[in-house]
Tab-separated table of C-alpha atoms in Angstrom:
chain	number	residue	atom	x	y	z
W	1	UNK	CA	90.252	213.147	-103.217
W	2	UNK	CA	87.255	214.097	-101.192
W	3	UNK	CA	87.586	215.371	-97.664
W	4	UNK	CA	87.544	212.577	-95.172
W	5	UNK	CA	84.427	211.746	-93.214
W	6	UNK	CA	84.890	210.639	-89.666
W	7	UNK	CA	83.414	207.197	-89.247
W	8	UNK	CA	82.749	205.649	-85.853
W	9	UNK	CA	81.271	202.297	-84.957
W	10	UNK	CA	80.049	202.211	-81.380
W	11	UNK	CA	78.716	199.177	-79.513
W	12	UNK	CA	77.650	198.815	-75.881
W	13	UNK	CA	81.070	197.375	-75.078
W	14	UNK	CA	83.091	200.156	-76.609
W	15	UNK	CA	84.130	201.995	-79.735
W	16	UNK	CA	85.040	199.358	-82.288
W	17	UNK	CA	86.339	201.617	-84.981
W	18	UNK	CA	87.101	205.262	-85.449
W	19	UNK	CA	88.688	206.184	-88.770
W	20	UNK	CA	88.507	208.730	-91.570
W	21	UNK	CA	86.804	207.268	-94.591
W	22	UNK	CA	85.863	208.272	-98.114
W	23	UNK	CA	82.579	206.463	-98.398
W	24	UNK	CA	80.394	204.055	-96.510
W	25	UNK	CA	77.707	201.552	-97.490
W	26	UNK	CA	75.388	200.371	-94.781
W	27	UNK	CA	72.337	198.077	-94.652
W	28	UNK	CA	69.405	200.342	-93.800
W	29	UNK	CA	66.027	199.024	-92.841
W	30	UNK	CA	64.734	200.100	-96.231
W	31	UNK	CA	67.664	198.826	-98.222
W	32	UNK	CA	71.338	199.444	-98.485
W	33	UNK	CA	72.455	203.027	-98.744
W	34	UNK	CA	75.703	204.743	-99.420
W	35	UNK	CA	77.108	207.791	-97.712
W	36	UNK	CA	79.490	210.011	-99.610
W	37	UNK	CA	80.931	213.306	-98.552
W	38	UNK	CA	78.300	216.020	-98.216
W	39	UNK	CA	75.445	213.630	-97.502
W	40	UNK	CA	72.319	215.124	-95.968
W	41	UNK	CA	71.821	214.565	-92.272
W	42	UNK	CA	70.187	211.245	-91.692
W	43	UNK	CA	69.130	209.040	-88.853
W	44	UNK	CA	67.991	205.598	-89.808
W	45	UNK	CA	67.489	202.115	-88.521
W	46	UNK	CA	70.021	199.514	-89.530
W	47	UNK	CA	69.414	195.826	-89.907
W	48	UNK	CA	72.147	193.307	-89.303
W	49	UNK	CA	74.383	192.942	-92.288
W	50	UNK	CA	77.682	193.951	-93.763
W	51	UNK	CA	78.870	197.541	-93.627
W	52	UNK	CA	81.489	198.496	-96.180
W	53	UNK	CA	83.717	201.504	-96.010
W	54	UNK	CA	86.587	202.792	-98.041
W	55	UNK	CA	89.598	204.210	-96.336
W	56	UNK	CA	92.820	205.111	-98.066
W	57	UNK	CA	91.524	203.550	-101.253
W	58	UNK	CA	90.911	200.103	-99.805
W	59	UNK	CA	87.471	198.701	-99.168
W	60	UNK	CA	86.953	197.161	-95.743
W	61	UNK	CA	84.006	195.369	-94.198
W	62	UNK	CA	82.379	195.074	-90.807
W	63	UNK	CA	79.687	192.645	-89.771
W	64	UNK	CA	77.133	194.477	-87.641
W	65	UNK	CA	74.038	193.576	-85.672
W	66	UNK	CA	70.983	195.833	-85.832
W	67	UNK	CA	71.198	199.426	-84.701
W	68	UNK	CA	71.232	202.971	-85.979
W	69	UNK	CA	73.182	205.108	-88.348
W	70	UNK	CA	73.561	208.768	-87.673
W	71	UNK	CA	74.901	210.878	-90.497
W	72	UNK	CA	75.912	214.426	-89.670
W	73	UNK	CA	78.129	216.830	-91.580
W	74	UNK	CA	81.627	215.382	-91.605
W	75	UNK	CA	80.826	212.360	-89.494
W	76	UNK	CA	78.964	209.088	-89.528
W	77	UNK	CA	78.168	207.190	-86.367
W	78	UNK	CA	76.896	203.662	-86.288
W	79	UNK	CA	75.287	202.575	-83.058
W	80	UNK	CA	75.012	198.812	-83.230
W	81	UNK	CA	74.473	195.914	-80.857
W	82	UNK	CA	77.509	194.060	-82.001
W	83	UNK	CA	80.222	194.515	-84.589
W	84	UNK	CA	83.121	192.486	-85.943
W	85	UNK	CA	85.785	193.852	-88.231
W	86	UNK	CA	85.870	191.837	-91.444
W	87	UNK	CA	89.641	191.454	-91.284
W	88	UNK	CA	89.494	190.067	-87.735
W	89	UNK	CA	86.958	187.388	-88.545
W	90	UNK	CA	88.398	183.915	-88.634
W	91	UNK	CA	86.458	182.247	-91.431
W	92	UNK	CA	87.076	178.677	-90.317
W	93	UNK	CA	85.966	179.465	-86.761
W	94	UNK	CA	82.787	181.108	-87.999
W	95	UNK	CA	82.102	178.210	-90.336
W	96	UNK	CA	82.282	175.892	-87.349
W	97	UNK	CA	80.016	178.235	-85.396
W	98	UNK	CA	77.542	178.285	-88.262
W	99	UNK	CA	77.590	174.509	-88.544
W	100	UNK	CA	77.008	174.144	-84.789
W	101	UNK	CA	74.129	176.623	-84.807
W	102	UNK	CA	72.536	174.996	-87.853
W	103	UNK	CA	72.845	171.611	-86.263
W	104	UNK	CA	71.175	172.982	-83.128
W	105	UNK	CA	68.123	174.194	-85.045
W	106	UNK	CA	67.967	171.205	-87.343
W	107	UNK	CA	64.758	169.358	-86.631
W	108	UNK	CA	63.931	171.501	-83.606
W	109	UNK	CA	60.483	173.053	-83.544
W	110	UNK	CA	60.192	176.823	-83.786
W	111	UNK	CA	58.609	176.990	-80.358
W	112	UNK	CA	61.731	175.666	-78.706
W	113	UNK	CA	63.139	178.330	-76.355
W	114	UNK	CA	66.608	177.993	-77.850
W	115	UNK	CA	65.432	178.057	-81.422
W	116	UNK	CA	65.407	181.826	-81.844
W	117	UNK	CA	68.826	182.275	-80.272
W	118	UNK	CA	70.416	179.563	-82.387
W	119	UNK	CA	68.728	180.835	-85.488
W	120	UNK	CA	70.051	184.326	-84.791
W	121	UNK	CA	73.532	182.916	-84.241
W	122	UNK	CA	73.351	181.103	-87.560
W	123	UNK	CA	72.118	184.189	-89.398
W	124	UNK	CA	74.799	186.347	-87.904
W	125	UNK	CA	77.471	183.749	-88.664
W	126	UNK	CA	76.452	183.970	-92.325
W	127	UNK	CA	76.812	187.743	-92.180
W	128	UNK	CA	80.222	187.392	-90.589
W	129	UNK	CA	81.292	185.008	-93.343
W	130	UNK	CA	80.075	187.479	-95.947
W	131	UNK	CA	82.056	190.216	-94.250
W	132	UNK	CA	85.150	188.057	-94.048
W	133	UNK	CA	84.868	187.097	-97.697
W	134	UNK	CA	84.247	190.508	-99.098
G	1	UNK	CA	97.087	181.096	-19.095
G	2	UNK	CA	97.567	180.052	-22.719
G	3	UNK	CA	100.642	178.041	-23.401
G	4	UNK	CA	103.282	179.051	-25.906
G	5	UNK	CA	102.121	176.528	-28.463
G	6	UNK	CA	98.498	177.761	-28.149
G	7	UNK	CA	99.565	181.281	-29.025
G	8	UNK	CA	101.821	180.068	-31.800
G	9	UNK	CA	98.858	178.219	-33.297
G	10	UNK	CA	96.645	181.299	-33.140
G	11	UNK	CA	99.284	183.429	-34.796
G	12	UNK	CA	99.541	180.911	-37.611
G	13	UNK	CA	95.797	180.795	-38.100
G	14	UNK	CA	95.543	184.598	-38.253
G	15	UNK	CA	98.419	184.590	-40.714
G	16	UNK	CA	96.527	182.164	-42.927
G	17	UNK	CA	93.422	184.331	-42.808
G	18	UNK	CA	95.508	187.332	-43.685
G	19	UNK	CA	96.891	185.563	-46.711
G	20	UNK	CA	93.411	184.841	-47.913
G	21	UNK	CA	92.131	188.371	-47.385
G	22	UNK	CA	95.207	189.774	-49.059
G	23	UNK	CA	94.683	187.536	-52.071
G	24	UNK	CA	91.006	188.473	-52.232
G	25	UNK	CA	91.940	192.118	-52.126
G	26	UNK	CA	94.319	191.643	-55.011
G	27	UNK	CA	91.740	189.757	-57.062
G	28	UNK	CA	89.122	192.427	-56.374
G	29	UNK	CA	91.543	195.160	-57.357
G	30	UNK	CA	92.115	193.474	-60.701
G	31	UNK	CA	88.398	192.893	-61.233
G	32	UNK	CA	87.652	196.452	-60.220
G	33	UNK	CA	90.004	197.746	-62.885
G	34	UNK	CA	88.248	195.691	-65.518
G	35	UNK	CA	84.833	196.751	-64.283
G	36	UNK	CA	85.878	200.390	-64.429
G	37	UNK	CA	87.145	199.907	-67.976
G	38	UNK	CA	83.789	198.381	-68.857
G	39	UNK	CA	81.945	201.403	-67.509
G	40	UNK	CA	84.169	203.727	-69.475
G	41	UNK	CA	83.869	201.780	-72.707
G	42	UNK	CA	80.094	201.607	-72.582
G	43	UNK	CA	79.817	205.357	-72.096
G	44	UNK	CA	80.081	206.507	-75.756
G	45	UNK	CA	77.243	204.197	-76.776
G	46	UNK	CA	75.090	205.193	-73.827
G	47	UNK	CA	75.682	208.886	-74.428
G	48	UNK	CA	74.832	208.642	-78.108
G	49	UNK	CA	71.664	206.672	-77.479
G	50	UNK	CA	70.685	209.202	-74.853
G	51	UNK	CA	71.300	212.129	-77.185
G	52	UNK	CA	69.266	210.459	-79.903
G	53	UNK	CA	66.370	209.692	-77.580
G	54	UNK	CA	66.551	213.235	-76.259
G	55	UNK	CA	66.369	214.889	-79.637
G	56	UNK	CA	63.845	212.481	-81.125
G	57	UNK	CA	61.474	212.505	-78.189
G	58	UNK	CA	61.084	216.246	-78.634
G	59	UNK	CA	59.750	215.589	-82.110
G	60	UNK	CA	56.957	213.176	-81.402
G	61	UNK	CA	53.987	213.557	-79.124
G	62	UNK	CA	54.594	212.193	-75.645
G	63	UNK	CA	51.793	209.648	-75.752
G	64	UNK	CA	52.843	208.240	-79.097
G	65	UNK	CA	54.859	205.468	-77.563
G	66	UNK	CA	53.505	203.364	-74.719
G	67	UNK	CA	56.937	203.312	-73.104
G	68	UNK	CA	56.591	206.994	-72.328
G	69	UNK	CA	54.058	208.051	-69.695
G	70	UNK	CA	51.450	205.364	-69.924
G	71	UNK	CA	49.099	207.248	-67.675
G	72	UNK	CA	48.935	210.301	-69.904
G	73	UNK	CA	47.668	208.282	-72.833
G	74	UNK	CA	45.854	205.739	-70.714
G	75	UNK	CA	43.628	208.227	-68.885
G	76	UNK	CA	40.778	208.031	-71.380
G	77	UNK	CA	40.895	204.309	-71.789
G	78	UNK	CA	40.977	203.777	-68.065
G	79	UNK	CA	37.230	203.671	-67.582
G	80	UNK	CA	36.756	200.959	-70.110
G	81	UNK	CA	39.662	199.089	-68.715
G	82	UNK	CA	38.654	199.554	-65.125
G	83	UNK	CA	36.624	196.389	-64.791
G	84	UNK	CA	39.252	194.090	-66.175
G	85	UNK	CA	41.883	195.954	-64.306
G	86	UNK	CA	40.253	195.427	-60.950
G	87	UNK	CA	39.857	191.782	-61.727
G	88	UNK	CA	43.461	191.618	-62.576
G	89	UNK	CA	44.362	193.533	-59.468
G	90	UNK	CA	42.313	191.126	-57.410
G	91	UNK	CA	44.203	188.183	-58.759
G	92	UNK	CA	47.442	189.897	-58.188
G	93	UNK	CA	46.712	191.097	-54.728
G	94	UNK	CA	46.803	187.556	-53.467
G	95	UNK	CA	50.234	187.069	-54.847
G	96	UNK	CA	51.620	190.443	-53.998
G	97	UNK	CA	50.117	190.397	-50.558
G	98	UNK	CA	52.627	187.919	-49.245
G	99	UNK	CA	55.430	189.847	-50.780
G	100	UNK	CA	54.621	193.143	-49.201
G	101	UNK	CA	53.170	191.767	-46.003
G	102	UNK	CA	55.732	193.392	-43.778
G	103	UNK	CA	55.385	196.888	-45.079
G	104	UNK	CA	51.659	197.002	-45.566
G	105	UNK	CA	50.025	198.822	-42.716
G	106	UNK	CA	46.979	196.906	-41.462
G	107	UNK	CA	43.735	198.251	-42.836
G	108	UNK	CA	45.152	199.973	-45.887
G	109	UNK	CA	45.411	196.833	-47.933
G	110	UNK	CA	41.760	196.245	-48.716
G	111	UNK	CA	40.198	199.608	-49.247
G	112	UNK	CA	37.030	199.691	-51.378
G	113	UNK	CA	38.206	197.987	-54.492
G	114	UNK	CA	37.323	200.534	-57.134
G	115	UNK	CA	39.255	203.300	-55.439
G	116	UNK	CA	42.080	201.089	-54.443
G	117	UNK	CA	42.695	200.020	-58.000
G	118	UNK	CA	42.755	203.597	-59.159
G	119	UNK	CA	45.055	204.863	-56.443
G	120	UNK	CA	47.269	201.861	-56.142
G	121	UNK	CA	50.193	201.782	-58.450
G	122	UNK	CA	51.783	198.538	-59.388
G	123	UNK	CA	55.464	199.050	-58.989
G	124	UNK	CA	58.200	196.675	-59.962
G	125	UNK	CA	61.407	197.139	-58.049
G	126	UNK	CA	64.650	195.712	-59.338
G	127	UNK	CA	67.293	195.331	-56.690
G	128	UNK	CA	70.854	194.650	-57.718
G	129	UNK	CA	72.996	192.995	-55.074
G	130	UNK	CA	75.991	190.706	-55.248
G	131	UNK	CA	76.069	186.925	-55.256
G	132	UNK	CA	78.824	186.723	-52.714
G	133	UNK	CA	79.439	188.273	-49.362
G	134	UNK	CA	82.641	189.505	-47.799
G	135	UNK	CA	82.236	192.914	-49.306
G	136	UNK	CA	81.602	195.084	-46.276
G	137	UNK	CA	78.352	196.997	-46.088
G	138	UNK	CA	77.692	196.787	-49.814
G	139	UNK	CA	74.629	194.552	-49.725
G	140	UNK	CA	73.346	195.872	-46.411
G	141	UNK	CA	73.203	199.403	-47.761
G	142	UNK	CA	71.347	198.298	-50.865
G	143	UNK	CA	68.874	196.215	-48.909
G	144	UNK	CA	68.278	199.093	-46.513
G	145	UNK	CA	67.575	201.366	-49.481
G	146	UNK	CA	65.095	198.806	-50.818
G	147	UNK	CA	63.393	198.512	-47.419
G	148	UNK	CA	63.113	202.288	-47.340
G	149	UNK	CA	61.507	202.249	-50.769
G	150	UNK	CA	59.044	199.565	-49.695
G	151	UNK	CA	58.124	201.593	-46.624
G	152	UNK	CA	57.630	204.754	-48.697
G	153	UNK	CA	55.339	202.952	-51.106
G	154	UNK	CA	53.440	200.937	-48.560
G	155	UNK	CA	50.179	201.836	-50.311
G	156	UNK	CA	51.255	200.542	-53.672
G	157	UNK	CA	51.594	197.015	-54.885
G	158	UNK	CA	55.218	196.257	-55.184
G	159	UNK	CA	56.677	193.265	-56.897
G	160	UNK	CA	60.336	192.593	-56.426
G	161	UNK	CA	62.810	191.500	-59.018
G	162	UNK	CA	65.935	190.514	-57.143
G	163	UNK	CA	69.165	190.206	-59.003
G	164	UNK	CA	71.982	188.773	-56.921
G	165	UNK	CA	71.814	186.007	-54.333
G	166	UNK	CA	72.364	188.218	-51.307
G	167	UNK	CA	69.285	190.362	-51.843
G	168	UNK	CA	67.218	187.365	-52.893
G	169	UNK	CA	68.202	185.444	-49.761
G	170	UNK	CA	67.393	188.384	-47.533
G	171	UNK	CA	63.921	188.962	-48.920
G	172	UNK	CA	63.184	185.264	-49.032
G	173	UNK	CA	63.972	185.076	-45.329
G	174	UNK	CA	62.004	188.168	-44.390
G	175	UNK	CA	59.053	188.099	-46.727
G	176	UNK	CA	58.651	184.488	-47.681
G	177	UNK	CA	58.979	183.824	-51.402
G	178	UNK	CA	60.034	187.294	-52.510
G	179	UNK	CA	59.200	187.615	-56.165
G	180	UNK	CA	61.374	186.893	-59.148
G	181	UNK	CA	65.049	186.492	-58.650
G	182	UNK	CA	68.101	185.927	-60.717
G	183	UNK	CA	71.749	185.408	-59.962
G	184	UNK	CA	74.138	188.175	-60.708
G	185	UNK	CA	76.761	185.677	-61.776
G	186	UNK	CA	80.419	185.912	-60.935
G	187	UNK	CA	81.531	186.907	-64.388
G	188	UNK	CA	81.303	190.415	-65.716
G	189	UNK	CA	77.772	191.504	-66.596
G	190	UNK	CA	77.122	191.077	-70.282
G	191	UNK	CA	74.953	193.116	-72.569
G	192	UNK	CA	72.894	189.995	-73.247
G	193	UNK	CA	71.974	189.882	-69.574
G	194	UNK	CA	70.856	193.507	-69.673
G	195	UNK	CA	68.847	192.697	-72.782
G	196	UNK	CA	67.091	189.788	-71.120
G	197	UNK	CA	66.224	191.835	-68.026
G	198	UNK	CA	64.973	194.729	-70.130
G	199	UNK	CA	62.804	192.420	-72.187
G	200	UNK	CA	61.219	191.056	-69.019
G	201	UNK	CA	60.492	194.410	-67.435
G	202	UNK	CA	59.234	195.891	-70.686
G	203	UNK	CA	56.835	192.976	-71.055
G	204	UNK	CA	55.648	193.437	-67.469
G	205	UNK	CA	55.089	197.102	-68.134
G	206	UNK	CA	53.298	196.748	-71.446
G	207	UNK	CA	51.097	193.917	-70.226
G	208	UNK	CA	49.942	195.979	-67.271
G	209	UNK	CA	51.652	193.936	-64.625
G	210	UNK	CA	53.589	197.010	-63.591
G	211	UNK	CA	52.829	200.698	-63.909
G	212	UNK	CA	56.287	201.811	-62.961
G	213	UNK	CA	59.631	200.108	-62.840
G	214	UNK	CA	62.455	201.241	-60.597
G	215	UNK	CA	65.926	199.923	-60.077
G	216	UNK	CA	68.082	200.180	-56.986
G	217	UNK	CA	71.748	199.763	-57.650
G	218	UNK	CA	74.999	200.899	-56.199
G	219	UNK	CA	76.601	203.784	-57.974
G	220	UNK	CA	80.338	203.535	-58.202
G	221	UNK	CA	81.984	206.728	-57.048
G	222	UNK	CA	85.358	205.415	-56.009
G	223	UNK	CA	86.821	202.275	-54.526
G	224	UNK	CA	85.998	203.733	-51.124
G	225	UNK	CA	82.537	205.122	-51.718
G	226	UNK	CA	79.568	203.466	-53.339
G	227	UNK	CA	76.201	205.079	-53.087
G	228	UNK	CA	72.892	203.188	-53.363
G	229	UNK	CA	70.825	204.879	-56.060
G	230	UNK	CA	67.157	204.625	-56.939
G	231	UNK	CA	66.416	205.129	-60.606
G	232	UNK	CA	63.183	205.077	-62.535
G	233	UNK	CA	63.416	202.974	-65.670
G	234	UNK	CA	59.837	202.899	-66.860
G	235	UNK	CA	57.914	204.833	-67.998
G	236	UNK	CA	60.758	206.396	-69.875
G	237	UNK	CA	61.426	209.960	-68.893
G	238	UNK	CA	62.947	211.495	-71.976
G	239	UNK	CA	66.344	212.995	-71.253
G	240	UNK	CA	66.603	216.722	-71.865
G	241	UNK	CA	67.306	217.367	-75.525
G	242	UNK	CA	70.957	218.183	-76.116
G	243	UNK	CA	71.896	221.834	-76.500
G	244	UNK	CA	72.131	221.701	-80.265
G	245	UNK	CA	68.644	220.279	-80.502
G	246	UNK	CA	66.930	222.826	-78.302
G	247	UNK	CA	65.974	224.961	-81.253
G	248	UNK	CA	64.566	221.917	-82.930
G	249	UNK	CA	62.580	221.134	-79.857
G	250	UNK	CA	60.731	224.427	-80.085
G	251	UNK	CA	60.079	223.774	-83.726
G	252	UNK	CA	58.840	220.340	-82.991
G	253	UNK	CA	56.094	221.599	-80.745
G	254	UNK	CA	54.578	223.391	-83.701
G	255	UNK	CA	55.287	220.508	-85.959
G	256	UNK	CA	53.435	218.242	-83.633
G	257	UNK	CA	50.235	220.090	-84.296
G	258	UNK	CA	50.400	219.757	-88.063
G	259	UNK	CA	51.879	216.316	-88.453
G	260	UNK	CA	53.269	214.423	-85.560
G	261	UNK	CA	56.392	212.476	-86.316
G	262	UNK	CA	56.916	213.795	-89.817
G	263	UNK	CA	58.818	216.863	-88.714
G	264	UNK	CA	62.495	217.128	-89.490
G	265	UNK	CA	65.492	217.543	-87.295
G	266	UNK	CA	67.217	220.436	-89.010
G	267	UNK	CA	66.437	218.984	-92.420
G	268	UNK	CA	67.606	215.647	-91.225
G	269	UNK	CA	66.147	212.662	-92.991
G	270	UNK	CA	64.674	210.130	-90.660
G	271	UNK	CA	64.224	206.705	-92.046
G	272	UNK	CA	61.610	205.202	-91.838
G	273	UNK	CA	60.208	208.029	-89.632
G	274	UNK	CA	60.980	209.747	-86.372
G	275	UNK	CA	58.285	207.689	-84.721
G	276	UNK	CA	59.568	204.377	-85.951
G	277	UNK	CA	63.173	205.188	-85.193
G	278	UNK	CA	62.176	206.219	-81.705
G	279	UNK	CA	60.040	203.128	-81.245
G	280	UNK	CA	62.997	200.888	-81.864
G	281	UNK	CA	65.327	203.188	-79.997
G	282	UNK	CA	63.457	203.229	-76.697
G	283	UNK	CA	63.996	199.548	-75.885
G	284	UNK	CA	67.693	200.122	-76.523
G	285	UNK	CA	67.611	203.082	-74.194
G	286	UNK	CA	66.154	200.896	-71.463
G	287	UNK	CA	68.736	198.198	-72.145
G	288	UNK	CA	71.534	200.695	-71.881
G	289	UNK	CA	70.218	201.992	-68.580
G	290	UNK	CA	69.924	198.485	-67.193
G	291	UNK	CA	73.355	197.603	-68.522
G	292	UNK	CA	74.853	200.655	-66.904
G	293	UNK	CA	73.318	199.853	-63.552
G	294	UNK	CA	74.657	196.292	-63.798
G	295	UNK	CA	78.138	197.538	-64.559
G	296	UNK	CA	78.070	200.162	-61.832
G	297	UNK	CA	76.850	197.585	-59.382
G	298	UNK	CA	79.559	195.152	-60.336
G	299	UNK	CA	82.274	197.801	-60.055
G	300	UNK	CA	80.886	198.869	-56.678
G	301	UNK	CA	80.902	195.300	-55.454
G	302	UNK	CA	84.554	194.844	-56.314
G	303	UNK	CA	85.392	198.247	-54.865
G	304	UNK	CA	83.605	197.418	-51.629
G	305	UNK	CA	85.246	194.022	-51.434
G	306	UNK	CA	88.656	195.494	-52.076
G	307	UNK	CA	88.231	198.072	-49.331
G	308	UNK	CA	86.864	195.625	-46.798
G	309	UNK	CA	89.509	193.016	-47.568
G	310	UNK	CA	92.161	195.686	-47.234
G	311	UNK	CA	90.955	196.584	-43.770
G	312	UNK	CA	90.616	192.907	-42.912
G	313	UNK	CA	94.255	192.382	-43.860
G	314	UNK	CA	95.214	195.344	-41.735
G	315	UNK	CA	93.205	194.086	-38.786
G	316	UNK	CA	94.883	190.724	-39.166
G	317	UNK	CA	98.338	192.248	-39.000
G	318	UNK	CA	97.312	194.253	-35.916
G	319	UNK	CA	96.147	191.022	-34.369
G	320	UNK	CA	99.386	189.260	-35.257
G	321	UNK	CA	101.345	192.111	-33.654
G	322	UNK	CA	99.326	191.806	-30.481
G	323	UNK	CA	99.639	188.044	-30.372
G	324	UNK	CA	103.373	188.212	-30.987
G	325	UNK	CA	103.667	190.608	-28.070
G	326	UNK	CA	101.777	188.207	-25.826
G	327	UNK	CA	103.819	185.312	-27.180
G	328	UNK	CA	107.066	187.060	-26.295
G	329	UNK	CA	105.775	188.009	-22.889
G	330	UNK	CA	104.724	184.437	-22.131
G	331	UNK	CA	108.050	183.154	-23.400
G	332	UNK	CA	109.881	185.686	-21.210
G	333	UNK	CA	107.739	184.718	-18.210
G	334	UNK	CA	108.599	181.056	-18.754
G	335	UNK	CA	112.320	181.875	-18.905
G	336	UNK	CA	112.097	184.007	-15.780
G	337	UNK	CA	110.233	181.235	-14.017
G	338	UNK	CA	112.861	178.680	-14.966
G	339	UNK	CA	115.673	180.978	-13.813
G	340	UNK	CA	113.885	181.567	-10.515
G	341	UNK	CA	113.589	177.836	-10.021
G	342	UNK	CA	117.269	177.246	-10.729
G	343	UNK	CA	118.348	180.107	-8.475
G	344	UNK	CA	116.093	179.116	-5.634
G	345	UNK	CA	117.260	175.497	-6.026
G	346	UNK	CA	120.902	176.648	-5.791
G	347	UNK	CA	120.071	178.886	-2.827
G	348	UNK	CA	118.496	176.010	-0.901
G	349	UNK	CA	121.645	173.888	-1.338
G	350	UNK	CA	123.809	176.461	0.477
């Protein structure tokens, strides 16, 4: 088994996760990338999406908002706006959230001040569902 | 001479007040704890963003991003912009004039326009105060700091952005309609709020409505001491590169000459490029700074309220002690008087 990489997910409201992992897959701005042990140093922009990581042989997921990934020898830091652990996401709650957000943008013009916010909520709810499912 | 029942009533009313202040102290203590936790938990993110900005900003040229020193890059374009700028300044002067009326020394306001526009800086000042009072000198100190800032920059055009009802009320009273304002809200400051404020000030800065943006907030040192602090938000002053990146910094200076932005941070891959990463990072850096000042301010407010409510409770118990003393004395005097009456009545019957 490869040496563990220290993986931290940090948001403005605190450290969400800090574990040793074997590998990580994150949604970069230029496509998803994987980080295995011995990866070159890397700083890149992240888009919102699902981050997957493997710890102790099990694959776990996190839904993240946009941010940065910083890969350094032996550690990976994700600096993101917002993050939810896949296992903590309540799928039925998020489905309701998604439905509410979609209803709010349904038939509303794109210039509406609330449109962007609701749209973002809906998009992120989809990501959360994907994280919860996978 | 107050009667016994008068004093009794006063004692009861002070007791009621004391109960309220004691409860407020307790509530503030709980809120303070939470606010302190918030400050602590936001620190890792803030530190990492700061480190990143520090090491990346060494790698790109300083005028590559408009959020860095605008003046450095803007020098050359100033002449072409001058005419529109003065027009803009003219329009704005009318608005700003009312705002800064008090601090503007007579005669300095309308210097020859060309020079005035060049020398005058448009400064946006964010002042963080609380929505509610009963927190000792908290708001007064902040407002005094802001007044000091206005006096120091009497020659510049200052627009105020007042967050918190107390500050907004004060400046509305003293300066007429005092610029933009926003309520602090009773709940804990959220990152979304910091984001919204940052977006507004960044827009003001980029669209030439402000050359510099400062924030005055109260730095939380302990529950007993809160210090008003003036901090420059825009243009972004890059934080010193972290120790490990110092070597890179030297390298980057050379790298700048050959290809700005494409240099590498110790063979670190930057995706898409240092410039682009930094471009998206800087707004975050501003958000984090604003967020931190909101949190500090909120913690300070609760700290100040806790301290002042504590001393209010203590004053109330001093007052109750005093009143009880008077009450007993009056009661004793009444008894003595009654006794005297009985005795003298008995004496007269002999």
